[in-house]
Short mmCIF file of C-alpha atoms and ligand atoms in Angstrom, two decimals:
data_model
loop_
_atom_site.label_atom_id
_atom_site.label_comp_id
_atom_site.label_asym_id
_atom_site.label_seq_id
_atom_site.Cartn_x
_atom_site.Cartn_y
_atom_site.Cartn_z
CA MET A 677 119.50 55.93 -18.64
CA LYS A 678 121.54 57.77 -21.44
CA ILE A 679 123.63 60.64 -20.32
CA GLY A 680 123.92 63.13 -23.16
CA LYS A 681 125.19 66.22 -21.51
CA VAL A 682 127.25 66.73 -18.40
CA LEU A 683 127.59 69.84 -16.31
CA ILE A 684 131.14 69.92 -14.82
CA ALA A 685 131.01 71.64 -11.43
CA ASN A 686 134.71 72.46 -11.00
CA ARG A 687 137.55 74.48 -12.65
CA GLY A 688 141.17 73.96 -13.56
CA GLU A 689 142.82 70.83 -14.68
CA ILE A 690 140.15 68.58 -13.36
CA ALA A 691 137.39 70.29 -15.24
CA LEU A 692 139.45 69.89 -18.37
CA ARG A 693 140.12 66.26 -17.62
CA ILE A 694 136.51 65.38 -17.18
CA HIS A 695 135.61 67.37 -20.39
CA ARG A 696 137.98 65.28 -22.39
CA ALA A 697 136.53 62.02 -21.19
CA CYS A 698 132.96 63.28 -22.20
CA GLN A 699 134.11 64.53 -25.49
CA GLU A 700 135.72 61.14 -26.42
CA MET A 701 132.42 59.47 -25.46
CA GLY A 702 130.17 61.84 -27.52
CA ILE A 703 128.79 63.61 -24.46
CA ARG A 704 128.29 67.36 -24.59
CA THR A 705 129.80 69.46 -21.74
CA VAL A 706 128.68 72.48 -19.79
CA ALA A 707 131.48 74.44 -17.88
CA VAL A 708 130.56 76.65 -14.98
CA HIS A 709 132.83 79.46 -13.96
CA SER A 710 133.32 82.39 -11.63
CA THR A 711 134.05 85.84 -13.14
CA ALA A 712 137.72 85.27 -12.28
CA ASP A 713 137.75 82.28 -14.65
CA ALA A 714 135.90 83.75 -17.70
CA ALA A 715 139.12 83.10 -19.77
CA ALA A 716 139.90 79.68 -18.28
CA MET A 717 140.66 76.72 -20.52
CA HIS A 718 137.73 74.64 -19.25
CA VAL A 719 135.35 77.37 -20.39
CA ARG A 720 137.05 77.65 -23.78
CA LEU A 721 136.91 74.06 -24.47
CA ALA A 722 133.48 73.04 -23.09
CA ASP A 723 130.37 73.01 -25.53
CA GLU A 724 128.51 75.66 -23.40
CA SER A 725 129.45 77.74 -20.30
CA VAL A 726 127.49 79.55 -17.66
CA CYS A 727 128.96 82.17 -15.18
CA ILE A 728 127.92 81.29 -11.71
CA GLY A 729 129.26 84.10 -9.62
CA PRO A 730 132.03 86.31 -8.45
CA PRO A 731 135.61 84.92 -7.59
CA PRO A 732 135.17 83.82 -4.03
CA ALA A 733 134.46 80.02 -4.32
CA ARG A 734 131.62 80.24 -1.71
CA GLU A 735 129.73 82.43 -4.17
CA SER A 736 130.49 80.48 -7.23
CA TYR A 737 131.93 77.02 -7.26
CA LEU A 738 130.23 76.25 -3.92
CA ASN A 739 126.91 78.00 -4.95
CA VAL A 740 124.64 75.14 -5.13
CA ALA A 741 121.64 77.16 -6.39
CA ALA A 742 123.56 78.72 -9.15
CA ILE A 743 125.08 75.31 -10.18
CA LEU A 744 121.62 73.59 -10.23
CA SER A 745 120.15 76.60 -12.26
CA ALA A 746 122.93 76.24 -14.82
CA ALA A 747 122.25 72.48 -15.16
CA ALA A 748 118.48 73.27 -15.52
CA ILE A 749 118.90 76.10 -18.12
CA THR A 750 121.45 74.04 -20.29
CA GLY A 751 119.44 70.77 -20.16
CA ALA A 752 122.26 68.85 -18.54
CA ASP A 753 121.39 65.20 -17.68
CA ALA A 754 124.18 64.70 -15.16
CA ILE A 755 126.68 66.64 -12.77
CA HIS A 756 130.16 65.64 -12.29
CA PRO A 757 131.67 67.36 -9.16
CA GLY A 758 135.48 66.61 -9.77
CA TYR A 759 137.46 66.86 -6.45
CA GLY A 760 137.37 69.50 -3.82
CA PHE A 761 134.41 72.16 -3.82
CA LEU A 762 131.17 70.18 -3.57
CA SER A 763 132.54 66.75 -4.42
CA GLU A 764 132.09 65.41 -0.90
CA ASN A 765 129.05 67.34 0.10
CA ALA A 766 126.21 64.79 0.70
CA ASN A 767 123.57 67.54 0.65
CA PHE A 768 124.70 68.59 -2.74
CA ALA A 769 124.54 65.09 -4.10
CA GLU A 770 121.06 64.73 -2.81
CA MET A 771 119.80 67.92 -4.26
CA VAL A 772 121.33 67.09 -7.51
CA GLU A 773 119.29 63.85 -7.55
CA ALA A 774 116.19 65.64 -6.11
CA HIS A 775 116.30 67.92 -9.13
CA GLY A 776 116.32 65.03 -11.47
CA PHE A 777 119.97 64.96 -12.54
CA VAL A 778 122.36 62.02 -12.26
CA PHE A 779 125.09 62.63 -9.53
CA ILE A 780 128.36 61.18 -10.97
CA GLY A 781 129.55 59.62 -7.76
CA PRO A 782 128.59 57.68 -4.74
CA ARG A 783 125.21 57.54 -2.98
CA PRO A 784 124.66 60.51 -0.70
CA GLU A 785 124.46 58.34 2.40
CA HIS A 786 127.93 56.89 1.65
CA ILE A 787 129.31 60.42 1.10
CA ARG A 788 127.80 61.47 4.37
CA MET A 789 129.12 58.25 6.12
CA MET A 790 132.66 58.64 4.91
CA GLY A 791 132.70 62.37 5.44
CA ASP A 792 132.35 61.81 9.16
CA LYS A 793 135.63 59.89 9.91
CA ILE A 794 134.37 58.43 13.18
CA ALA A 795 131.38 56.90 11.26
CA ALA A 796 133.72 55.80 8.42
CA LYS A 797 136.04 54.05 10.79
CA ASP A 798 133.28 52.38 12.71
CA ALA A 799 131.81 51.18 9.30
CA MET A 800 135.17 49.83 8.17
CA ARG A 801 135.60 48.06 11.54
CA ARG A 802 132.30 46.29 11.31
CA LEU A 803 133.23 45.21 7.81
CA GLY A 804 136.37 43.59 9.05
CA VAL A 805 138.98 46.25 7.65
CA PRO A 806 141.84 46.75 9.91
CA LEU A 807 142.15 50.16 11.48
CA VAL A 808 144.78 52.38 13.28
CA PRO A 809 144.23 51.62 16.97
CA GLY A 810 142.45 54.45 18.81
CA SER A 811 139.11 55.72 20.35
CA LEU A 812 136.07 53.89 19.16
CA GLY A 813 133.94 57.12 18.66
CA ALA A 814 134.24 60.77 19.49
CA LEU A 815 136.12 61.59 22.55
CA ALA A 816 133.71 62.89 25.30
CA SER A 817 136.38 64.48 27.44
CA LEU A 818 140.03 65.06 27.82
CA GLU A 819 139.96 62.45 30.62
CA GLU A 820 138.69 59.80 28.05
CA ALA A 821 141.56 60.95 25.69
CA ARG A 822 143.96 60.31 28.50
CA GLN A 823 142.55 56.78 28.96
CA VAL A 824 142.76 55.84 25.43
CA ALA A 825 146.10 57.30 24.92
CA ALA A 826 147.36 55.28 27.82
CA GLU A 827 145.83 52.09 26.23
CA VAL A 828 147.23 52.61 22.71
CA MET A 829 150.45 54.21 24.04
CA TYR A 830 152.06 57.55 23.05
CA PRO A 831 152.67 59.26 20.70
CA VAL A 832 149.03 59.81 19.80
CA LEU A 833 147.22 61.93 17.30
CA ILE A 834 143.97 63.91 17.95
CA LYS A 835 141.94 64.17 14.79
CA ALA A 836 138.79 66.07 13.71
CA ALA A 837 135.86 63.93 12.78
CA ALA A 838 134.97 66.39 9.97
CA GLY A 839 138.64 66.55 9.03
CA GLY A 840 140.16 67.20 5.57
CA GLY A 841 143.42 68.62 4.08
CA GLY A 842 145.39 67.89 7.21
CA ARG A 843 143.46 70.42 9.35
CA GLY A 844 142.32 69.70 12.90
CA MET A 845 145.15 67.28 13.54
CA LYS A 846 147.61 67.55 16.46
CA VAL A 847 150.26 65.09 17.74
CA ALA A 848 150.84 64.53 21.45
CA GLN A 849 154.18 63.01 22.17
CA ASP A 850 153.41 62.13 25.66
CA GLU A 851 150.89 62.93 28.35
CA SER A 852 152.10 66.44 28.93
CA GLY A 853 151.38 67.38 25.43
CA LEU A 854 147.94 65.77 25.30
CA GLU A 855 145.74 68.66 26.84
CA GLU A 856 147.40 71.20 24.41
CA ALA A 857 146.85 68.86 21.40
CA TRP A 858 143.21 68.27 22.35
CA ARG A 859 142.61 71.96 22.81
CA VAL A 860 144.26 73.05 19.49
CA ALA A 861 142.76 70.19 17.46
CA ARG A 862 139.15 71.11 18.69
CA THR A 863 139.65 74.76 18.11
CA GLU A 864 141.00 74.30 14.48
CA ALA A 865 138.23 71.66 13.69
CA LYS A 866 135.58 74.12 15.07
CA ALA A 867 137.08 76.93 12.85
CA ALA A 868 137.70 74.95 9.68
CA PHE A 869 134.58 72.61 9.78
CA GLY A 870 132.16 74.13 12.37
CA ASP A 871 132.34 70.80 14.19
CA ASP A 872 134.68 70.13 17.16
CA ALA A 873 134.21 66.45 17.43
CA VAL A 874 137.54 64.76 17.65
CA TYR A 875 138.91 61.30 17.99
CA LEU A 876 142.21 59.77 18.86
CA GLU A 877 144.58 57.46 17.04
CA LYS A 878 147.95 56.04 17.72
CA TYR A 879 150.52 58.25 15.93
CA LEU A 880 152.56 55.81 13.76
CA ASP A 881 156.13 56.93 13.64
CA ARG A 882 157.25 55.77 10.12
CA PRO A 883 154.31 54.79 7.97
CA ARG A 884 153.73 55.01 4.31
CA HIS A 885 150.46 56.36 2.87
CA ILE A 886 149.10 53.56 0.53
CA GLU A 887 145.68 53.94 -0.85
CA LEU A 888 143.39 51.59 -3.11
CA GLN A 889 141.33 52.79 -6.06
CA VAL A 890 137.92 51.03 -6.20
CA LEU A 891 135.10 51.26 -8.63
CA ALA A 892 131.52 49.85 -8.20
CA ASP A 893 128.59 49.61 -10.62
CA THR A 894 125.06 49.76 -9.47
CA HIS A 895 124.56 45.90 -10.14
CA GLY A 896 126.79 44.70 -7.28
CA HIS A 897 130.12 44.43 -8.97
CA VAL A 898 133.06 45.96 -7.29
CA VAL A 899 136.69 45.98 -8.59
CA HIS A 900 139.89 47.66 -7.51
CA PHE A 901 142.52 49.11 -9.61
CA GLY A 902 145.58 48.57 -7.40
CA GLU A 903 147.29 50.92 -4.93
CA ARG A 904 148.96 54.37 -4.96
CA ASP A 905 151.76 55.28 -2.72
CA CYS A 906 151.17 58.93 -1.61
CA SER A 907 153.74 59.05 1.15
CA LEU A 908 155.48 62.20 -0.13
CA GLN A 909 153.59 64.83 1.68
CA ARG A 910 154.20 68.28 3.20
CA ARG A 911 151.78 69.42 5.93
CA HIS A 912 149.75 66.26 5.15
CA GLN A 913 149.30 67.32 1.44
CA LYS A 914 150.46 65.01 -1.37
CA LEU A 915 153.07 66.22 -3.69
CA VAL A 916 154.18 63.05 -5.42
CA GLU A 917 152.25 59.91 -6.06
CA GLU A 918 153.12 56.55 -7.67
CA ALA A 919 151.52 53.37 -8.84
CA GLY A 920 152.27 50.87 -7.56
CA SER A 921 153.96 51.35 -4.28
CA PRO A 922 157.67 50.41 -4.25
CA VAL A 923 157.12 48.29 -1.09
CA LEU A 924 154.09 46.18 -2.12
CA ASP A 925 154.13 42.88 -4.05
CA ALA A 926 151.27 41.57 -6.22
CA ALA A 927 150.29 39.05 -3.33
CA GLN A 928 149.93 41.99 -0.76
CA ARG A 929 147.96 43.99 -3.18
CA ASP A 930 145.63 41.05 -4.08
CA ALA A 931 145.03 40.38 -0.37
CA LEU A 932 144.05 44.09 0.48
CA GLY A 933 142.08 44.38 -2.72
CA ALA A 934 140.06 41.23 -1.86
CA GLN A 935 139.28 42.47 1.63
CA VAL A 936 138.36 46.00 0.45
CA THR A 937 136.09 44.93 -2.52
CA ARG A 938 134.29 42.39 -0.21
CA ALA A 939 133.53 45.24 2.29
CA LEU A 940 132.29 47.72 -0.33
CA LYS A 941 130.10 45.05 -1.96
CA GLN A 942 128.52 44.47 1.45
CA LEU A 943 128.07 48.25 1.87
CA GLY A 944 126.38 48.61 -1.49
CA TYR A 945 128.86 51.37 -2.61
CA ARG A 946 128.70 52.89 -6.05
CA ASN A 947 131.03 54.65 -8.32
CA ALA A 948 134.63 55.51 -7.73
CA GLY A 949 136.23 55.78 -4.26
CA THR A 950 139.62 55.63 -2.46
CA LEU A 951 140.39 53.91 0.74
CA GLU A 952 143.32 55.48 2.52
CA PHE A 953 145.55 53.35 4.69
CA LEU A 954 148.77 53.79 6.73
CA TRP A 955 151.30 50.96 6.07
CA GLN A 956 153.90 50.07 8.57
CA ASP A 957 155.88 46.80 9.46
CA GLY A 958 153.85 45.06 6.77
CA GLN A 959 150.39 45.93 8.27
CA PHE A 960 147.81 48.18 6.78
CA ALA A 961 145.55 50.32 8.88
CA PHE A 962 142.63 52.21 7.46
CA ILE A 963 142.47 56.07 8.04
CA GLU A 964 139.79 57.29 5.67
CA MET A 965 137.79 56.93 2.48
CA ASN A 966 137.41 59.53 -0.11
CA THR A 967 134.08 59.22 -1.96
CA ARG A 968 135.14 60.94 -5.12
CA LEU A 969 137.81 61.09 -8.01
CA GLN A 970 141.26 61.91 -6.62
CA VAL A 971 143.83 64.39 -7.78
CA GLU A 972 146.17 61.41 -8.27
CA HIS A 973 143.94 59.08 -10.14
CA PRO A 974 146.03 59.37 -13.38
CA VAL A 975 148.85 57.16 -12.08
CA THR A 976 146.40 54.45 -11.72
CA GLU A 977 145.07 55.16 -15.38
CA MET A 978 148.59 54.87 -16.63
CA VAL A 979 149.31 51.36 -15.07
CA CYS A 980 145.93 49.89 -15.61
CA GLY A 981 145.30 51.45 -18.98
CA ILE A 982 141.77 52.54 -18.19
CA ASP A 983 140.08 55.89 -18.19
CA LEU A 984 138.52 56.26 -14.59
CA VAL A 985 136.28 59.19 -15.60
CA LYS A 986 134.76 57.25 -18.44
CA GLU A 987 134.29 54.32 -16.06
CA GLN A 988 132.50 56.76 -13.59
CA LEU A 989 130.25 57.99 -16.37
CA ARG A 990 129.35 54.47 -17.65
CA VAL A 991 128.43 53.19 -14.06
CA ALA A 992 126.57 56.52 -13.36
CA ALA A 993 124.51 55.77 -16.49
CA GLY A 994 123.63 52.38 -15.00
CA GLU A 995 125.91 50.21 -17.16
CA ARG A 996 127.52 47.05 -15.93
CA LEU A 997 131.22 47.11 -15.33
CA GLY A 998 131.46 44.36 -18.05
CA TYR A 999 134.81 42.97 -16.69
CA GLY A 1000 136.07 41.24 -13.68
CA GLN A 1001 139.01 41.66 -11.30
CA SER A 1002 141.18 39.15 -13.25
CA GLU A 1003 140.94 41.23 -16.37
CA ILE A 1004 142.51 44.23 -14.60
CA ARG A 1005 146.29 44.03 -15.20
CA PHE A 1006 149.03 46.24 -13.86
CA GLN A 1007 151.76 47.27 -16.30
CA GLY A 1008 154.94 49.14 -15.61
CA HIS A 1009 155.11 52.06 -13.11
CA ALA A 1010 153.73 55.63 -13.07
CA ILE A 1011 154.54 58.63 -11.05
CA GLU A 1012 152.83 62.01 -10.76
CA CYS A 1013 154.31 65.37 -9.83
CA ARG A 1014 151.88 67.86 -8.47
CA ILE A 1015 153.14 71.26 -9.77
CA THR A 1016 151.89 74.28 -7.90
CA ALA A 1017 152.33 78.10 -8.32
CA GLU A 1018 154.34 78.49 -5.22
CA ASN A 1019 158.03 79.42 -4.39
CA PRO A 1020 159.84 76.03 -4.30
CA ASP A 1021 161.54 76.85 -0.96
CA THR A 1022 159.13 78.92 1.08
CA PHE A 1023 155.87 77.62 -0.43
CA LEU A 1024 154.53 81.11 -0.71
CA PRO A 1025 151.72 81.37 -3.38
CA SER A 1026 152.81 82.90 -6.76
CA PRO A 1027 149.66 83.58 -8.72
CA GLY A 1028 150.04 85.87 -11.74
CA ARG A 1029 150.45 85.81 -15.50
CA VAL A 1030 152.23 82.85 -17.22
CA THR A 1031 154.28 84.61 -20.03
CA THR A 1032 155.46 81.29 -21.53
CA TYR A 1033 154.08 77.74 -21.10
CA HIS A 1034 155.62 74.68 -22.79
CA ALA A 1035 154.47 71.23 -21.72
CA PRO A 1036 156.95 68.30 -22.15
CA GLY A 1037 156.11 65.40 -24.35
CA GLY A 1038 157.24 62.01 -25.66
CA LEU A 1039 156.49 58.52 -24.99
CA GLY A 1040 154.79 57.86 -21.70
CA VAL A 1041 154.25 61.58 -20.74
CA ARG A 1042 151.01 62.97 -19.80
CA VAL A 1043 150.39 66.61 -18.65
CA ASP A 1044 147.05 67.39 -17.06
CA SER A 1045 146.93 71.22 -16.95
CA ALA A 1046 144.66 74.06 -17.85
CA LEU A 1047 147.68 76.47 -18.34
CA TYR A 1048 148.40 78.28 -21.64
CA SER A 1049 150.79 81.06 -22.50
CA GLY A 1050 149.17 84.32 -21.43
CA TYR A 1051 146.89 82.85 -18.75
CA ALA A 1052 146.86 84.65 -15.52
CA VAL A 1053 146.63 82.10 -12.56
CA PRO A 1054 144.09 83.67 -10.21
CA PRO A 1055 144.82 84.09 -6.42
CA HIS A 1056 141.50 82.73 -5.39
CA TYR A 1057 141.87 79.04 -5.70
CA ASP A 1058 144.12 76.01 -5.02
CA SER A 1059 147.66 76.68 -6.25
CA LEU A 1060 147.77 73.40 -8.36
CA ILE A 1061 148.67 74.34 -11.96
CA ALA A 1062 149.78 71.06 -13.68
CA LYS A 1063 150.03 67.43 -12.91
CA LEU A 1064 152.99 65.92 -14.74
CA VAL A 1065 152.48 62.16 -14.96
CA VAL A 1066 154.79 59.69 -16.64
CA HIS A 1067 154.59 55.97 -17.27
CA GLY A 1068 157.64 53.75 -17.70
CA GLY A 1069 158.29 49.94 -17.92
CA THR A 1070 159.98 50.13 -14.62
CA ARG A 1071 160.21 52.58 -11.71
CA ALA A 1072 163.72 53.43 -12.73
CA GLU A 1073 162.64 54.37 -16.22
CA ALA A 1074 159.77 56.42 -14.85
CA ILE A 1075 162.03 58.52 -12.66
CA ALA A 1076 164.44 59.03 -15.68
CA ARG A 1077 161.54 60.14 -17.71
CA LEU A 1078 160.15 62.48 -15.05
CA ARG A 1079 163.72 63.98 -14.77
CA ARG A 1080 163.94 64.52 -18.55
CA SER A 1081 160.30 65.97 -18.65
CA LEU A 1082 160.59 68.27 -15.67
CA ALA A 1083 163.75 69.78 -17.41
CA GLU A 1084 161.80 70.30 -20.50
CA MET A 1085 158.82 71.93 -18.95
CA VAL A 1086 158.70 75.73 -18.99
CA VAL A 1087 156.31 77.91 -16.87
CA ASP A 1088 157.59 81.53 -17.06
CA GLY A 1089 156.29 84.59 -15.42
CA ILE A 1090 155.43 82.91 -12.03
CA GLU A 1091 157.25 80.70 -9.48
CA THR A 1092 156.59 77.02 -9.50
CA THR A 1093 157.63 73.98 -7.55
CA LEU A 1094 159.19 72.50 -10.72
CA PRO A 1095 162.83 72.86 -9.12
CA LEU A 1096 161.63 70.98 -6.07
CA HIS A 1097 160.23 68.03 -7.98
CA LEU A 1098 163.49 67.81 -10.10
CA ALA A 1099 165.54 67.73 -6.80
CA ILE A 1100 163.20 64.97 -5.42
CA MET A 1101 163.69 62.83 -8.53
CA GLU A 1102 167.49 63.30 -8.39
CA ASP A 1103 167.61 62.15 -4.65
CA PRO A 1104 169.11 58.64 -4.07
CA GLU A 1105 166.67 57.83 -1.17
CA PHE A 1106 163.67 58.61 -3.41
CA GLN A 1107 165.24 56.63 -6.23
CA ALA A 1108 165.72 53.68 -3.88
CA GLY A 1109 161.97 53.98 -2.89
CA ASP A 1110 163.13 54.34 0.69
CA TYR A 1111 160.67 56.82 2.32
CA THR A 1112 157.90 57.35 4.83
CA ILE A 1113 155.34 60.03 5.21
CA HIS A 1114 157.97 62.08 7.00
CA TRP A 1115 160.54 61.98 4.39
CA LEU A 1116 159.56 65.02 2.38
CA GLU A 1117 159.40 67.47 5.18
CA GLN A 1118 162.95 66.37 6.21
CA PHE A 1119 164.10 66.67 2.56
CA VAL A 1120 162.63 70.16 2.24
CA ALA A 1121 164.42 71.15 5.54
CA ARG A 1122 167.68 69.76 4.23
CA ARG A 1123 167.35 71.85 1.00
CA ASN A 1124 166.94 75.06 3.05
CA PRO A 1125 169.17 74.65 6.08
CA ALA A 1126 168.98 78.38 7.00
CA ARG A 1127 165.23 78.34 7.36
P1 ADP B 2304 142.86 64.62 5.97
O1 ADP B 2304 141.52 64.02 5.57
O2 ADP B 2304 143.02 65.89 6.75
O3 ADP B 2304 143.83 64.56 4.79
P2 ADP B 2304 143.98 61.90 6.81
O4 ADP B 2304 143.31 61.12 7.91
O5 ADP B 2304 143.80 61.45 5.40
O6 ADP B 2304 143.45 63.44 7.08
O7 ADP B 2304 145.54 61.98 7.18
C1 ADP B 2304 146.26 62.75 6.27
C2 ADP B 2304 147.72 62.34 6.54
O8 ADP B 2304 148.04 62.52 7.96
C3 ADP B 2304 147.98 60.89 6.30
O9 ADP B 2304 148.34 60.71 4.96
C4 ADP B 2304 149.33 60.81 7.10
O10 ADP B 2304 150.39 61.21 6.42
C5 ADP B 2304 148.97 61.59 8.27
N1 ADP B 2304 148.38 60.77 9.34
C6 ADP B 2304 147.03 60.53 9.57
N2 ADP B 2304 146.79 59.67 10.54
C7 ADP B 2304 147.92 59.44 11.03
C8 ADP B 2304 148.50 58.40 12.19
N3 ADP B 2304 147.59 57.79 13.00
N4 ADP B 2304 149.75 58.32 12.36
C9 ADP B 2304 150.65 58.93 11.63
N5 ADP B 2304 150.29 59.90 10.62
C10 ADP B 2304 149.01 59.98 10.37
#
């Protein structure tokens, strides 16, 4: 199957990133956009564009009928969903295929399976992947939550089966807090996902978040591209990611990689995916799988010297991977800063017109951003405006390069988190690689003692 034209069902930096890969492969692109994004960079650079609705995402970027019509009228062969929006919607993937387009992503059944975190954990348990201890399925009652919590021991976490973006997740430090955590998690889950099924996990007190990037073709070959350490989070949202993890050595990476690729081969998985783990005391425990390209994929590309979007396009077209695990090499160290249009202390959103934009450059510096001078960041969408990614021979060099690049970068007219990222890079604990998933929240609190 030849893919000659791809519709990119997304916006912002990721739409641009997918467009770039297509263009280098001689594939034409179709941008879709809301009326708020008529002047956006992805619309300007794509070969064709179609307006699919008004600013609210549910009427545009989540409007399946409008997106499928846009693909039909422009004669697209395939649809790339990017991340967010419809990227993990199994019904959308199914409809894309039912309408005769190639879905650039996993099989709908695997998107569905991994979108239900309880089903995902169950599948991984059966495939021999280690899990965070907890309930085996959805909790039927508060009484059952009490029993499981007593078995795995407090503190525990109540999590939404349909969870995402850190919502529907509540910690109970001890039995007295369980009822409240149970109630709040279910209410949040119902409101955010329309599904109040919850499960229970032991709450790990000082883990790192380490995830593994995988890729599978449709001929039974599965490889991994190593790990990313995404422990720097605020409200369970990642801010800084690095490849590799400062705490893993090659043998530990190989062992995890072998286990995961074996499992996905057995599952018959296809295209790109990421398995997320918590790592504590040298042990990995699976928490969830993302069946899509992730925001932080560039750090992997920098250390492996591959283009993950091109690989996605190749395997979606039915091509064989054409290389084995032993040909994938990891070189140097890469770090990504997610720069958002937010106040760096209060995190209040700061959309508006960017009067001056200047991106840093030089050896080993990559900026994935859809900004330009004069562009107005719309208030309707995610606040991510740029990903600054650097590669260095060593982690220390990458950090020095980030400090230099962050200082060079100019985004005037709106508030951004650039100063926060600079402060993180200058912190001795970060520089030592000595952090857990709780480190960033404490760092932010130390920076703003009055708050
Ligand atoms: P979401 O899909 O909402 O992002 P995840 O299951 O991926 O939810 O978890 C998000 C983050 O929450 C993790 O990266 C980690 O920081 C924290 N977390 C999740 N499960 C646990 C746990 N059992 N113990 C401690 N922290 C956890």
